[in-house]
Coordinates of C-alpha atoms in Angstrom, one line a residue:
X23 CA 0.0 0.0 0.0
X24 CA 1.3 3.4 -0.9
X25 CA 2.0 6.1 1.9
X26 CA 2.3 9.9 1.7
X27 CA 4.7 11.2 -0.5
X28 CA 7.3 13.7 1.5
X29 CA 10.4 15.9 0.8
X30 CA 13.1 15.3 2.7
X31 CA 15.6 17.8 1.6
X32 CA 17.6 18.5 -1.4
X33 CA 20.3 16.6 -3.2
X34 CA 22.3 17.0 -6.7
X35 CA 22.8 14.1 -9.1
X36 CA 24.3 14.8 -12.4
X37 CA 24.7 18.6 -12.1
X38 CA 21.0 18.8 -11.0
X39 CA 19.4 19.7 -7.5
X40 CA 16.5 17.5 -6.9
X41 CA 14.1 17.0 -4.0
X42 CA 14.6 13.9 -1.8
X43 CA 11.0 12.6 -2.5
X44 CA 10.1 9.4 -0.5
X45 CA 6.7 7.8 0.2
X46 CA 4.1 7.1 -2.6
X47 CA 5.5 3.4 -3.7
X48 CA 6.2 2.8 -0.5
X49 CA 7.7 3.8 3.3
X50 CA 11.6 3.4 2.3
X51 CA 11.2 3.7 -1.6
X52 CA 12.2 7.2 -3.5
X53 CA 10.8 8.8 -6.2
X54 CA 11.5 11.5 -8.5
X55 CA 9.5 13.7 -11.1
X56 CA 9.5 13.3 -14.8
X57 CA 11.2 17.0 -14.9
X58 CA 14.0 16.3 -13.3
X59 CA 14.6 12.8 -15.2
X60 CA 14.5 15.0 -18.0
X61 CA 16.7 17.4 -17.1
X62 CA 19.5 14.6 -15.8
X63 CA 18.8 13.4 -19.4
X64 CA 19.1 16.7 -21.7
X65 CA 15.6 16.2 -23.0
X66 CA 12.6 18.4 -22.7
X67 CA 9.6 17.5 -20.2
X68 CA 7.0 17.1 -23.2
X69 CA 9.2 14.2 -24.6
X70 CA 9.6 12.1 -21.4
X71 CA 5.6 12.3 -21.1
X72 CA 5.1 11.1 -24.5
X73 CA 7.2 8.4 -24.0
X74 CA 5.5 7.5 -20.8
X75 CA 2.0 7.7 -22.4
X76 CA 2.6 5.8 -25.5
X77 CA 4.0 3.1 -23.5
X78 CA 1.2 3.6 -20.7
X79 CA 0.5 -0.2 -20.8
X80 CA 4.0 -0.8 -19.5
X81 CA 3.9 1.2 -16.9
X82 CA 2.0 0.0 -13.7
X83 CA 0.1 2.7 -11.8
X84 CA 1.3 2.8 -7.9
X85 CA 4.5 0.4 -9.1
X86 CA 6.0 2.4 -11.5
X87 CA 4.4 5.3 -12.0
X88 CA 2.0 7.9 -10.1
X89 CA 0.2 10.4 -12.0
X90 CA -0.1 13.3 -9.1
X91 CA -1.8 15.9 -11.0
X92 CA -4.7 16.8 -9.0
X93 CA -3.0 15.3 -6.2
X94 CA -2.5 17.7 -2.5
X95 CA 1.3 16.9 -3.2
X96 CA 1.3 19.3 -6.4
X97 CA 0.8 22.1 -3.4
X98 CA 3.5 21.4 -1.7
X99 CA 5.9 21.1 -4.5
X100 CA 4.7 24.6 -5.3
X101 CA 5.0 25.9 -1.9
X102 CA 8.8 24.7 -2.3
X103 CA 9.3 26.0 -5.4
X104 CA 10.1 22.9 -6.9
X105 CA 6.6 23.4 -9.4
X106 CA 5.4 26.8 -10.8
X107 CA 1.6 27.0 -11.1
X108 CA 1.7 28.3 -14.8
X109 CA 3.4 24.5 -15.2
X110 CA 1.1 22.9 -13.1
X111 CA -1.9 24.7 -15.1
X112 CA -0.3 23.4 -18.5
X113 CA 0.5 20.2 -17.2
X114 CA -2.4 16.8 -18.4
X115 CA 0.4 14.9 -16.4
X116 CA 2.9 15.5 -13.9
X117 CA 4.3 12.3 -13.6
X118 CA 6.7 10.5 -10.6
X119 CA 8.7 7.8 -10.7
X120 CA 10.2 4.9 -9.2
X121 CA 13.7 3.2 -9.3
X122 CA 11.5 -0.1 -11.5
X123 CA 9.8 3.3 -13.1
X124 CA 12.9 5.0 -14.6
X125 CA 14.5 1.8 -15.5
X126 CA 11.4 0.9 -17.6
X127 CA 11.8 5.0 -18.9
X128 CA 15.3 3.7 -19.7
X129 CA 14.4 1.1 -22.5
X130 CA 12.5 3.6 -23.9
X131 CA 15.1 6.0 -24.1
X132 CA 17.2 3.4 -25.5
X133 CA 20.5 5.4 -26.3
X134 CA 23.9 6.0 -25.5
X135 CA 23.7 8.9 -23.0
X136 CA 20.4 7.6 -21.4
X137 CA 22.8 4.3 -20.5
X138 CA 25.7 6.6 -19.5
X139 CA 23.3 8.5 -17.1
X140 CA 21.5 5.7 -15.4
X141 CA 24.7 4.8 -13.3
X142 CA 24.8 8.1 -11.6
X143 CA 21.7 8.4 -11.2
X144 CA 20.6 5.0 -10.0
X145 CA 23.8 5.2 -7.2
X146 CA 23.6 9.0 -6.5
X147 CA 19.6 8.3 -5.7
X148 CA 17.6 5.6 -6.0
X149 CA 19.9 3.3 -4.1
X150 CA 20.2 6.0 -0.8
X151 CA 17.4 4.1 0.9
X152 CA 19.2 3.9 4.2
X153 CA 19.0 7.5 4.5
X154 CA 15.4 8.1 4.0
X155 CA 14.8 4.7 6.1
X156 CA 16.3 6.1 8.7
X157 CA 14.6 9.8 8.4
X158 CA 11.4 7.8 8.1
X159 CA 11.5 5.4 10.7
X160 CA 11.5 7.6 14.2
X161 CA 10.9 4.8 17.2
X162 CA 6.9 5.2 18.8
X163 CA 7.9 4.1 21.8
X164 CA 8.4 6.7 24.1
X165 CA 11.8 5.0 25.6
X166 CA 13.3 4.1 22.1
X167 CA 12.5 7.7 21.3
X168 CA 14.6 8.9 24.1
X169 CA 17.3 6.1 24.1
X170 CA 17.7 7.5 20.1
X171 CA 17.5 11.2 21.6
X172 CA 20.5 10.6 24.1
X173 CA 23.0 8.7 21.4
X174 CA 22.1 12.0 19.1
X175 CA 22.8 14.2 21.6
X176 CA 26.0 12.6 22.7
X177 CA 27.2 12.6 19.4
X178 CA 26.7 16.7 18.2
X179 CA 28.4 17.0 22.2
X180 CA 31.5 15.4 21.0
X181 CA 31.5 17.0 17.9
X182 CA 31.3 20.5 19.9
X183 CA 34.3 19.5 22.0
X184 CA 36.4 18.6 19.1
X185 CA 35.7 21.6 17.8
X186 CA 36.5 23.9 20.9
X187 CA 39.7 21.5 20.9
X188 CA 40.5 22.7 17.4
X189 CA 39.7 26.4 18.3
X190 CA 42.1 26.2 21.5
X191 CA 45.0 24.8 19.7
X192 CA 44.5 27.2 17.0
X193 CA 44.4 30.2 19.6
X194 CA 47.4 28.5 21.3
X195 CA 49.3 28.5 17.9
X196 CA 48.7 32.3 16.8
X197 CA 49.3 33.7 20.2
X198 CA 52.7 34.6 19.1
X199 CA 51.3 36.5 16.6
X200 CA 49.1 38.0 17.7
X201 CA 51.2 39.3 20.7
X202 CA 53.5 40.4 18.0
X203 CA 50.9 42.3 16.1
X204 CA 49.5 44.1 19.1
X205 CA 52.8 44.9 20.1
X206 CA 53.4 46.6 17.2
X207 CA 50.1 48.5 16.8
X208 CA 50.1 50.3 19.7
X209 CA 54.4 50.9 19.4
X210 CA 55.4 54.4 19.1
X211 CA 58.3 53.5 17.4
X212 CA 58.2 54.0 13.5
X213 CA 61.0 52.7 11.1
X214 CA 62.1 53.7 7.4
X215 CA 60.2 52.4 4.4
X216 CA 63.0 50.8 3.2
X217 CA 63.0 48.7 6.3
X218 CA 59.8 48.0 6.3
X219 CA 60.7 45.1 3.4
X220 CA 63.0 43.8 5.9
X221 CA 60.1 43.4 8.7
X222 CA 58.1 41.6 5.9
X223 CA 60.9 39.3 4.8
X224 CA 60.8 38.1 8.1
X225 CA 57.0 37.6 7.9
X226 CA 57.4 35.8 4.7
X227 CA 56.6 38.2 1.8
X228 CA 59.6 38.5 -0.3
X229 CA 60.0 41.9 -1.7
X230 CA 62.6 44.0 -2.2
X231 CA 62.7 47.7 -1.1
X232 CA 62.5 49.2 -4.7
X233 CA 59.5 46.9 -5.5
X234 CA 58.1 47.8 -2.3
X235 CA 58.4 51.7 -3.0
X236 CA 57.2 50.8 -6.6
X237 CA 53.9 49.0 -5.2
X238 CA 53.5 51.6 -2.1
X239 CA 53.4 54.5 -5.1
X240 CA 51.4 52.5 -7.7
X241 CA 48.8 51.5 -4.6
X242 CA 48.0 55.2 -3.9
X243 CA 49.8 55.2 -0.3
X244 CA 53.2 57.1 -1.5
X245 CA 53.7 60.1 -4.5
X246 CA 57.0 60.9 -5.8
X247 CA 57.1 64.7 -7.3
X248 CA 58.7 64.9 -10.8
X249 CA 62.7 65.4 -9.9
X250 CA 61.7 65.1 -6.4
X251 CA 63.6 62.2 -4.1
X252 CA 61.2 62.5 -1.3
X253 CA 58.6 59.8 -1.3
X254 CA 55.5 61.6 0.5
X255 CA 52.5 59.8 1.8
X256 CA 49.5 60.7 0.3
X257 CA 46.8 62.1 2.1
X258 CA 44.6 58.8 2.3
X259 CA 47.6 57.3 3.7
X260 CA 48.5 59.9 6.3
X261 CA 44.6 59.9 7.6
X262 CA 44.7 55.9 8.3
X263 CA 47.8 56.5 10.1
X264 CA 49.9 54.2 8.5
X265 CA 52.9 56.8 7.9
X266 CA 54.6 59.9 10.1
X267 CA 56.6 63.0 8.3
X268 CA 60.0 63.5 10.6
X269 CA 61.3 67.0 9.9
X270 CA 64.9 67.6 11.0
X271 CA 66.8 70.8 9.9
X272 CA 70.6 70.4 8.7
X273 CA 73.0 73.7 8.5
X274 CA 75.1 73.5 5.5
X275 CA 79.1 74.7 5.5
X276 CA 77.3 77.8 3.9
X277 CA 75.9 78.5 6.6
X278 CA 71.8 78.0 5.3
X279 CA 69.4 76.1 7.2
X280 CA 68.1 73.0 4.9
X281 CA 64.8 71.5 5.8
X282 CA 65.1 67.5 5.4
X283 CA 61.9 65.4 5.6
X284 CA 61.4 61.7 6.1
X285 CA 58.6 59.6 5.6
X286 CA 58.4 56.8 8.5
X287 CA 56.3 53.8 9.0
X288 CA 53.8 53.5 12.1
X289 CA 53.4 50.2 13.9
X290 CA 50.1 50.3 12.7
X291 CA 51.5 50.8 9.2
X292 CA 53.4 47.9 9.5
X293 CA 50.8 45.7 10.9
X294 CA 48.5 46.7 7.9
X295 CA 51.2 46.3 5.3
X296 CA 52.1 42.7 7.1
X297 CA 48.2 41.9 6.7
X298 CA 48.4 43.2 3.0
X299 CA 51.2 41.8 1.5
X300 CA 51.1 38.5 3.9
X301 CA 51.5 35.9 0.7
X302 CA 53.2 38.2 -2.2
X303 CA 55.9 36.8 -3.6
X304 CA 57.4 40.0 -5.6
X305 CA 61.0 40.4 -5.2

């Protein structure tokens, strides 16, 4: 005797996403819907339902084949969005399936890719009955229920602690790092540009000063005036506070005062610059 047809869940076979249907030829037995056959197969819907119908005699109603048109099912395929209702309205048949079903569908068919196909689809779905037995099949006694319960429960507790495990080691192993990093953001002491590559050779990016300065200026953080040697931070830079000015005045054997400016790089510059280039492997 047929039961209730019911979705449990989603699955993809052969590039497709199809509802888990189960029910309708029976408690542990899956289905699926002519559309999705068809899609699996590269043909269009109206040509597995012709084949169907002319070979209607083969096909034994509640075996092989449901017809749920009409059927309270329809309205909750459409509720899931698996059927529109302009298809549903268009629809004489909207036919499901069974593993005997699409084998029979699979004579019809009769070539190459149909053949190629059938493998996938009869492993990837039809032959999953123990997990829709065991979706299906929740104990009614009250003790059995709970008996289940507990072994579920202990299971997703384990699980957790593994994974809190997995976090603390993980924690335990970027301490250093993180110690380093905060050390360095909140250090008042700023270093050169140039040594800045130095600082991330040690954190494994490999790139040269020039290259740095190159990327720094082509990345909007430093600008170069034409015959200028300075490398100023740009504004953008300056307001993120990834860079100081140092301004230190030099008296020349002549006797003028020379202003000489030098860009530095924060700790919090070279945290983000860390962060940024972490991975590059320009020299």
């Amino acid at each position: 005797m047929s039961v209730a047809f019911k979705i449990m869940g989603t699955t993809e076979v052969c590039g497709v996403i199809v509802p888990k249907i189960a029910g309708g030829f029976g408690e542990d037995k899956k289905s699926m819907l002519a559309k999705h056959i068809a899609e699996m197969h590269g043909k269009e819907l109206s040509a597995v339902n012709r084949a169907i119908n002319m070979n209607r005699n083969k096909f034994k109603d509640g075996i092989d084949v449901i017809d749920i048109q009409g059927n309270g099912f329809v309205m909750h395929l459409m509720q899931n969005g698996i059927l529109t209702q302009n298809s549903v309205n268009r629809a004489e048949n909207i036919y499901v399936l069974s593993e005997r079903g699409y084998a029979k569908l699979l004579k019809i068919f009769d070539d190459e890719l149909a053949w190629d196909k059938y493998e996938d689809i009869l492993d990837g779905y039809f032959r999953m009955r123990d997990e829709i037995t065991q979706e299906l099949n929740i104990p009614t006694d009250p003790q059995k229920f709970i008996a289940l319960a507990l072994v579920e429960a202990n299971k997703l507790l384990e699980a957790k602690d593994i994974h809190i495990e997995k976090l603390e080691q993980k924690v335990e192993q970027d301490k250093p790092k993180v110690i380093f990093a905060e050390s360095l953001q909140t250090s008042e002491d700023t270093i050169l540009v140039g040594d800045l590559a130095k600082i991330l050779k040690q954190n494994g990016v490999n790139i040269g000063p020039n290259r740095l300065f190159e990327r720094l200026r082509q990345e909007g953080y430093l600008i170069k005036a034409k015959g200028d040697r300075w490398n100023s931070p740009t504004q953008r830079a300056m307001e993120m506070g990834l860079f100081e000015v140092k301004t230190t005045s030099i008296t020349v054997p002549d006797g003028s005062v020379r202003v000489r400016r030098t860009t530095k790089v924060t700790g919090k510059g070279q945290v983000y610059f860390i962060n940024k280039f972490k991975g590059g492997n320009a020299a």
